[in-house]
Amino acid sequence: MAVCIAVIAKENYPLYIRSAPTENELKFHYMVHTSLDVVDEKISAMGKALVDQRELYLGLLYPTEDYKVYGYVTNSKVKFVMVVDSSNTALRDNEIRSMFRKLHNSYTDVMCNPFYNPGDRIQSRAFDNMVMSMMVQVC
Amino acid sequence: MSRQANRGTESKKMSSELFTLTYGALVTQLCKDYENDEDVNKQLDKMGYNIGVRLIEDFLARSNVGRCHDFRETADVIAKVAFKMYLGITPSITNWSPAGDEFSLILENNPLVDFVELPDNHSSLIYSNLLCGVLRGALEMVQMAVEAKFVQDTLKGDGVTEIRMRFIRRIEDNLPAGEE
């Protein structure tokens, strides 16, 4: 399903990043990095409207030849970025949305773990498994 | 007086997240303050003991249970009344020893550990050890010396959480030999 999932802290450093084809990891890191500008743009462009509707999903950030990059930002300005294969046309907006919601719930659980210090890299096994399950699902 | 008035048998509702996070904060602070996990376990047990010796009064006042005639009855009251009242769960009682002085409380879900994942460097920490202290303290106040310890823990990868309780002896004199 997704080929790369990243969680970015408020200050724009990565809390978590994982990509499915491990051989080309750097490419995805760049892709996520680039997308952050788009995220910022989107937030400031329609910041007011987003806050009013409590809409966290940012939609498609930008498409490349082979991939599509989607974004989601929590109210505490933590960003989730997901890269999906653009050949996968079965993925609709709604599915992406629900995947982000799942990611958000899982992230909340990580935050509630008393042994996790906010701002650290996420090393939770439960979170890892959840992300993995989203990556292998119907490839 | 007003506090006394609202102390009925029905339990008050409380956010389970707040409860879980409060306990989590307590344990992690202890982990920061003490060098090794054994000391933290000991401290949790001691705190639990101090809670237990107080909580038993509240429990007896609210639950209207009478004197238990044997250890089996005690086990029943602990699982079905006490755990229900304070943690909202009902553990099952199994694995009685032939002599009837040991049993296991099986907690299918432990509200204390809802979000917790033990980090690798705390492998010997007994996260919910407070519960053992509470059980020990409370039963000591009703003239029963027991030993309680965790033998299985979902945090360590086991399927369920199991607390093993062992009856040691009746405390004959009415003045309990406490630590405090």
Coordinates of C-alpha atoms in Angstrom, one line a residue:
Chain A
M1 CA 0.0 0.0 0.0
A2 CA 2.1 2.8 1.2
V3 CA 5.8 2.7 0.4
C4 CA 7.0 5.3 2.9
I5 CA 5.5 6.6 6.1
A6 CA 7.1 9.4 8.2
V7 CA 6.2 11.3 11.4
I8 CA 7.7 14.8 11.6
A9 CA 7.9 16.8 14.8
K10 CA 6.6 20.3 15.2
E11 CA 10.1 21.6 14.6
N12 CA 10.4 19.7 11.4
Y13 CA 12.8 17.0 12.4
P14 CA 11.9 13.3 11.8
L15 CA 10.4 11.4 14.7
Y16 CA 10.0 8.3 12.7
I17 CA 10.5 7.3 9.1
R18 CA 10.2 4.0 7.4
S19 CA 10.1 2.9 3.8
A20 CA 9.2 -0.4 2.3
P21 CA 11.9 -0.9 -0.4
T22 CA 14.9 -0.5 1.8
E23 CA 17.4 -0.2 -1.0
N24 CA 16.3 3.2 -2.0
E25 CA 15.6 4.7 1.4
L26 CA 17.4 8.0 0.7
K27 CA 15.1 8.8 -2.2
F28 CA 12.1 8.6 0.1
H29 CA 13.8 10.7 2.7
Y30 CA 14.3 13.4 0.2
M31 CA 10.8 13.1 -1.0
V32 CA 9.4 13.5 2.5
H33 CA 11.8 16.4 3.1
T34 CA 10.6 18.2 0.0
S35 CA 7.0 17.7 1.0
L36 CA 7.5 19.6 4.2
D37 CA 7.6 22.9 2.3
V38 CA 4.3 22.0 0.7
V39 CA 2.9 21.1 4.1
D40 CA 3.9 24.5 5.5
E41 CA 2.4 26.2 2.5
K42 CA -0.8 24.4 2.9
I43 CA -1.0 25.2 6.6
S44 CA -0.4 28.9 6.1
A45 CA -2.6 29.2 3.1
M46 CA -5.7 27.7 4.5
G47 CA -4.7 27.6 8.2
K48 CA -7.7 29.5 9.4
A49 CA -10.2 27.3 7.5
L50 CA -8.5 24.1 8.6
V51 CA -8.6 25.1 12.3
D52 CA -12.3 26.0 12.0
Q53 CA -13.3 22.7 10.5
R54 CA -10.9 20.7 12.6
E55 CA -9.8 19.2 9.3
L56 CA -6.4 17.5 9.8
Y57 CA -6.1 15.8 6.5
L58 CA -4.1 18.0 4.0
G59 CA -4.8 15.9 0.9
L60 CA -2.4 15.2 -1.9
L61 CA 0.8 17.3 -1.4
Y62 CA 2.3 16.6 -4.8
P63 CA 2.5 13.8 -7.3
T64 CA 5.7 12.6 -8.9
E65 CA 6.0 10.2 -11.8
D66 CA 5.9 7.1 -9.8
Y67 CA 4.6 8.2 -6.4
K68 CA 2.0 10.4 -4.7
V69 CA 2.7 12.1 -1.5
Y70 CA -0.1 12.8 1.0
G71 CA 0.0 14.8 4.2
Y72 CA -1.8 15.1 7.5
V73 CA -1.1 17.5 10.4
T74 CA -2.3 17.2 14.0
N75 CA -3.5 20.1 16.1
S76 CA -0.1 20.0 17.8
K77 CA 1.6 20.5 14.4
V78 CA 3.0 17.0 14.2
K79 CA 3.0 16.0 10.5
F80 CA 2.4 12.7 9.0
V81 CA 3.6 12.1 5.5
M82 CA 2.8 9.1 3.4
V83 CA 4.2 8.2 0.0
V84 CA 2.1 5.8 -2.1
D85 CA 2.7 4.2 -5.4
S86 CA 0.8 6.1 -8.1
S87 CA 0.2 2.9 -10.1
N88 CA -2.1 1.9 -7.2
T89 CA -5.4 3.5 -8.4
A90 CA -7.5 1.5 -6.0
L91 CA -6.5 3.9 -3.2
R92 CA -9.1 6.6 -2.9
D93 CA -9.0 9.7 -0.8
N94 CA -11.2 8.0 1.8
E95 CA -8.8 5.1 2.3
I96 CA -5.9 7.5 2.7
R97 CA -7.8 9.4 5.2
S98 CA -8.6 6.4 7.3
M99 CA -5.0 5.3 7.1
F100 CA -4.0 8.6 8.5
R101 CA -6.6 8.3 11.2
K102 CA -5.2 4.9 12.2
L103 CA -1.7 6.4 12.2
H104 CA -2.8 9.2 14.4
N105 CA -4.5 6.9 16.9
S106 CA -1.4 4.8 17.1
Y107 CA 0.8 7.9 17.5
T108 CA -1.5 9.0 20.4
D109 CA -0.9 5.6 22.1
V110 CA 2.8 6.1 21.7
M111 CA 2.6 9.6 23.3
C112 CA 0.7 8.1 26.2
N113 CA 3.4 5.6 26.9
P114 CA 5.0 6.9 30.1
F115 CA 8.4 5.6 29.0
Y116 CA 8.3 7.7 25.8
N117 CA 9.8 11.2 26.1
P118 CA 8.0 13.6 23.7
G119 CA 10.4 14.7 21.0
D120 CA 12.4 11.5 21.0
R121 CA 12.5 9.2 18.0
I122 CA 9.7 6.7 18.1
Q123 CA 10.9 3.2 18.8
S124 CA 7.7 1.6 19.9
R125 CA 7.2 -1.9 18.6
A126 CA 3.4 -1.5 18.5
F127 CA 3.8 1.5 16.3
D128 CA 6.3 -0.2 14.1
N129 CA 3.9 -3.2 13.6
M130 CA 1.0 -0.9 12.7
V131 CA 3.1 1.0 10.1
M132 CA 4.3 -2.3 8.7
S133 CA 0.8 -3.6 8.3
M134 CA -0.1 -0.5 6.4
M135 CA 2.8 -1.0 4.0
V136 CA 2.2 -4.6 3.1
Q137 CA -1.6 -4.5 2.9
V138 CA -2.6 -5.3 -0.7
C139 CA 0.5 -4.1 -2.5
Chain B
M1 CA -18.7 15.4 56.7
S2 CA -19.7 16.0 53.1
R3 CA -17.0 13.6 52.0
Q4 CA -18.5 11.0 54.2
A5 CA -21.9 11.6 52.8
N6 CA -21.1 10.7 49.2
R7 CA -19.3 7.6 50.1
G8 CA -21.8 5.0 48.9
T9 CA -21.4 1.6 47.6
E10 CA -21.5 2.7 44.0
S11 CA -18.2 3.7 42.5
K12 CA -17.5 7.1 41.1
K13 CA -16.5 7.5 37.5
M14 CA -13.1 8.6 36.6
S15 CA -11.2 9.0 33.4
S16 CA -9.1 5.9 32.9
E17 CA -6.6 7.7 30.8
L18 CA -5.9 10.1 33.6
F19 CA -5.5 7.2 36.0
T20 CA -3.2 5.3 33.7
L21 CA -1.1 8.3 32.9
T22 CA -0.8 9.3 36.6
Y23 CA 0.4 5.8 37.5
G24 CA 2.8 5.9 34.5
A25 CA 4.2 9.2 35.6
L26 CA 4.7 7.8 39.1
V27 CA 6.6 4.8 37.9
T28 CA 8.8 6.7 35.4
Q29 CA 9.7 9.2 38.0
L30 CA 10.7 6.4 40.3
C31 CA 12.8 4.9 37.5
K32 CA 14.6 8.3 37.2
D33 CA 15.2 8.6 41.0
Y34 CA 16.5 5.1 41.6
E35 CA 19.4 3.5 39.9
N36 CA 18.2 0.0 39.4
D37 CA 14.9 -1.7 38.8
E38 CA 15.0 -3.8 41.9
D39 CA 14.9 -0.6 44.0
V40 CA 11.9 0.7 42.0
N41 CA 10.1 -2.6 42.5
K42 CA 10.7 -2.4 46.2
Q43 CA 9.6 1.2 46.4
L44 CA 6.4 0.4 44.4
D45 CA 5.6 -2.4 46.8
K46 CA 6.2 -0.2 49.8
M47 CA 3.9 2.5 48.4
G48 CA 1.3 -0.1 47.6
Y49 CA 1.5 -1.4 51.2
N50 CA 0.9 2.0 52.6
I51 CA -2.1 2.4 50.2
G52 CA -3.4 -1.1 51.2
V53 CA -3.4 -0.5 55.0
R54 CA -5.6 2.6 54.4
L55 CA -7.7 1.3 51.6
I56 CA -8.9 -1.7 53.5
E57 CA -10.8 0.6 55.9
D58 CA -12.5 2.2 53.0
F59 CA -13.2 -1.1 51.4
L60 CA -14.8 -2.6 54.5
A61 CA -16.9 0.5 55.1
R62 CA -18.2 0.5 51.5
S63 CA -18.6 -3.1 50.6
N64 CA -20.4 -4.6 53.6
V65 CA -18.6 -7.9 53.3
G66 CA -18.4 -9.8 56.5
R67 CA -15.5 -11.9 57.9
C68 CA -14.2 -14.5 55.6
H69 CA -14.1 -18.0 56.9
D70 CA -11.3 -19.4 54.7
F71 CA -8.8 -18.3 52.2
R72 CA -11.0 -19.3 49.3
E73 CA -13.6 -16.9 50.4
T74 CA -11.0 -14.2 50.8
A75 CA -9.9 -14.8 47.2
D76 CA -13.4 -14.5 46.0
V77 CA -13.9 -11.2 47.7
I78 CA -10.7 -9.8 46.4
A79 CA -11.4 -10.7 42.8
K80 CA -15.1 -10.1 42.6
V81 CA -15.6 -7.2 45.0
A82 CA -12.3 -5.4 45.6
F83 CA -10.9 -5.4 42.1
K84 CA -14.3 -4.6 40.7
M85 CA -14.6 -1.7 43.0
Y86 CA -11.2 -0.1 42.6
L87 CA -10.0 -1.0 39.1
G88 CA -13.3 -2.0 37.4
I89 CA -12.0 -5.4 36.4
T90 CA -12.8 -8.9 37.7
P91 CA -9.8 -11.2 37.6
S92 CA -10.4 -14.9 37.6
I93 CA -9.1 -17.2 40.3
T94 CA -7.2 -20.3 39.2
N95 CA -4.4 -22.6 40.1
W96 CA -5.3 -23.4 43.7
S97 CA -2.5 -25.3 45.4
P98 CA -3.7 -28.7 46.8
A99 CA -3.3 -27.3 50.4
G100 CA -5.6 -24.4 49.5
D101 CA -3.1 -21.8 50.6
E102 CA -2.0 -20.5 47.2
F103 CA -3.9 -19.2 44.2
S104 CA -3.5 -17.1 41.1
L105 CA -5.3 -14.0 40.1
I106 CA -5.5 -13.8 36.3
L107 CA -6.0 -10.3 34.9
E108 CA -7.0 -10.4 31.3
N109 CA -6.5 -6.7 30.9
N110 CA -4.7 -4.6 33.4
P111 CA -5.8 -1.0 33.4
L112 CA -2.5 0.2 34.7
V113 CA -0.6 -0.8 31.6
D114 CA -2.9 0.5 28.9
F115 CA -0.4 2.4 26.8
V116 CA 2.8 1.1 28.3
E117 CA 5.6 -0.6 26.4
L118 CA 8.6 -1.5 28.6
P119 CA 11.9 -0.3 27.1
D120 CA 14.6 -2.8 26.8
N121 CA 16.7 -1.3 29.6
H122 CA 14.0 -1.9 32.1
S123 CA 13.6 -5.6 31.6
S124 CA 13.5 -6.5 35.3
L125 CA 11.0 -3.7 36.3
I126 CA 7.8 -5.1 37.6
Y127 CA 5.6 -2.2 36.4
S128 CA 2.4 -3.0 38.4
N129 CA 4.1 -4.1 41.6
L130 CA 2.1 -1.5 43.4
L131 CA -0.9 -3.9 43.3
C132 CA 1.1 -6.6 45.2
G133 CA 1.8 -4.1 47.9
V134 CA -1.8 -3.1 48.1
L135 CA -2.9 -6.7 48.5
R136 CA -0.3 -7.4 51.1
G137 CA -1.0 -4.3 53.1
A138 CA -4.8 -4.7 53.0
L139 CA -4.8 -8.3 54.0
E140 CA -2.3 -7.7 56.8
M141 CA -4.8 -5.3 58.4
V142 CA -7.3 -8.2 58.5
Q143 CA -4.9 -10.5 60.3
M144 CA -3.6 -12.3 57.2
A145 CA 0.0 -12.4 56.3
V146 CA 0.3 -13.1 52.6
E147 CA 2.9 -12.9 49.9
A148 CA 1.9 -11.5 46.5
K149 CA 4.0 -11.5 43.4
F150 CA 3.7 -11.2 39.7
V151 CA 4.5 -14.5 37.8
Q152 CA 3.3 -13.4 34.4
D153 CA 3.0 -10.0 32.9
T154 CA 1.6 -8.9 29.5
L155 CA 4.3 -6.2 29.4
K156 CA 6.9 -9.0 29.2
G157 CA 5.2 -10.8 26.4
D158 CA 3.0 -13.2 28.4
G159 CA -0.6 -13.7 27.3
V160 CA -2.1 -12.6 30.6
T161 CA -1.1 -11.0 33.8
E162 CA -0.9 -13.3 36.8
I163 CA -0.5 -12.4 40.4
R164 CA 0.4 -15.4 42.7
M165 CA -0.9 -15.1 46.2
R166 CA 0.4 -17.2 49.0
F167 CA -1.1 -17.4 52.5
I168 CA 1.7 -17.4 55.1
R169 CA -0.1 -17.3 58.5
R170 CA -2.7 -15.7 60.6
I171 CA -1.5 -12.8 62.6
E172 CA -2.7 -13.7 66.0
D173 CA -2.3 -10.6 68.1
N174 CA -4.6 -7.8 67.1
L175 CA -1.9 -5.3 66.7
P176 CA -0.5 -5.8 63.3
A177 CA 3.2 -5.7 63.0
G178 CA 3.5 -3.0 60.4
E179 CA 6.5 -1.3 59.0
E180 CA 5.3 2.2 59.6

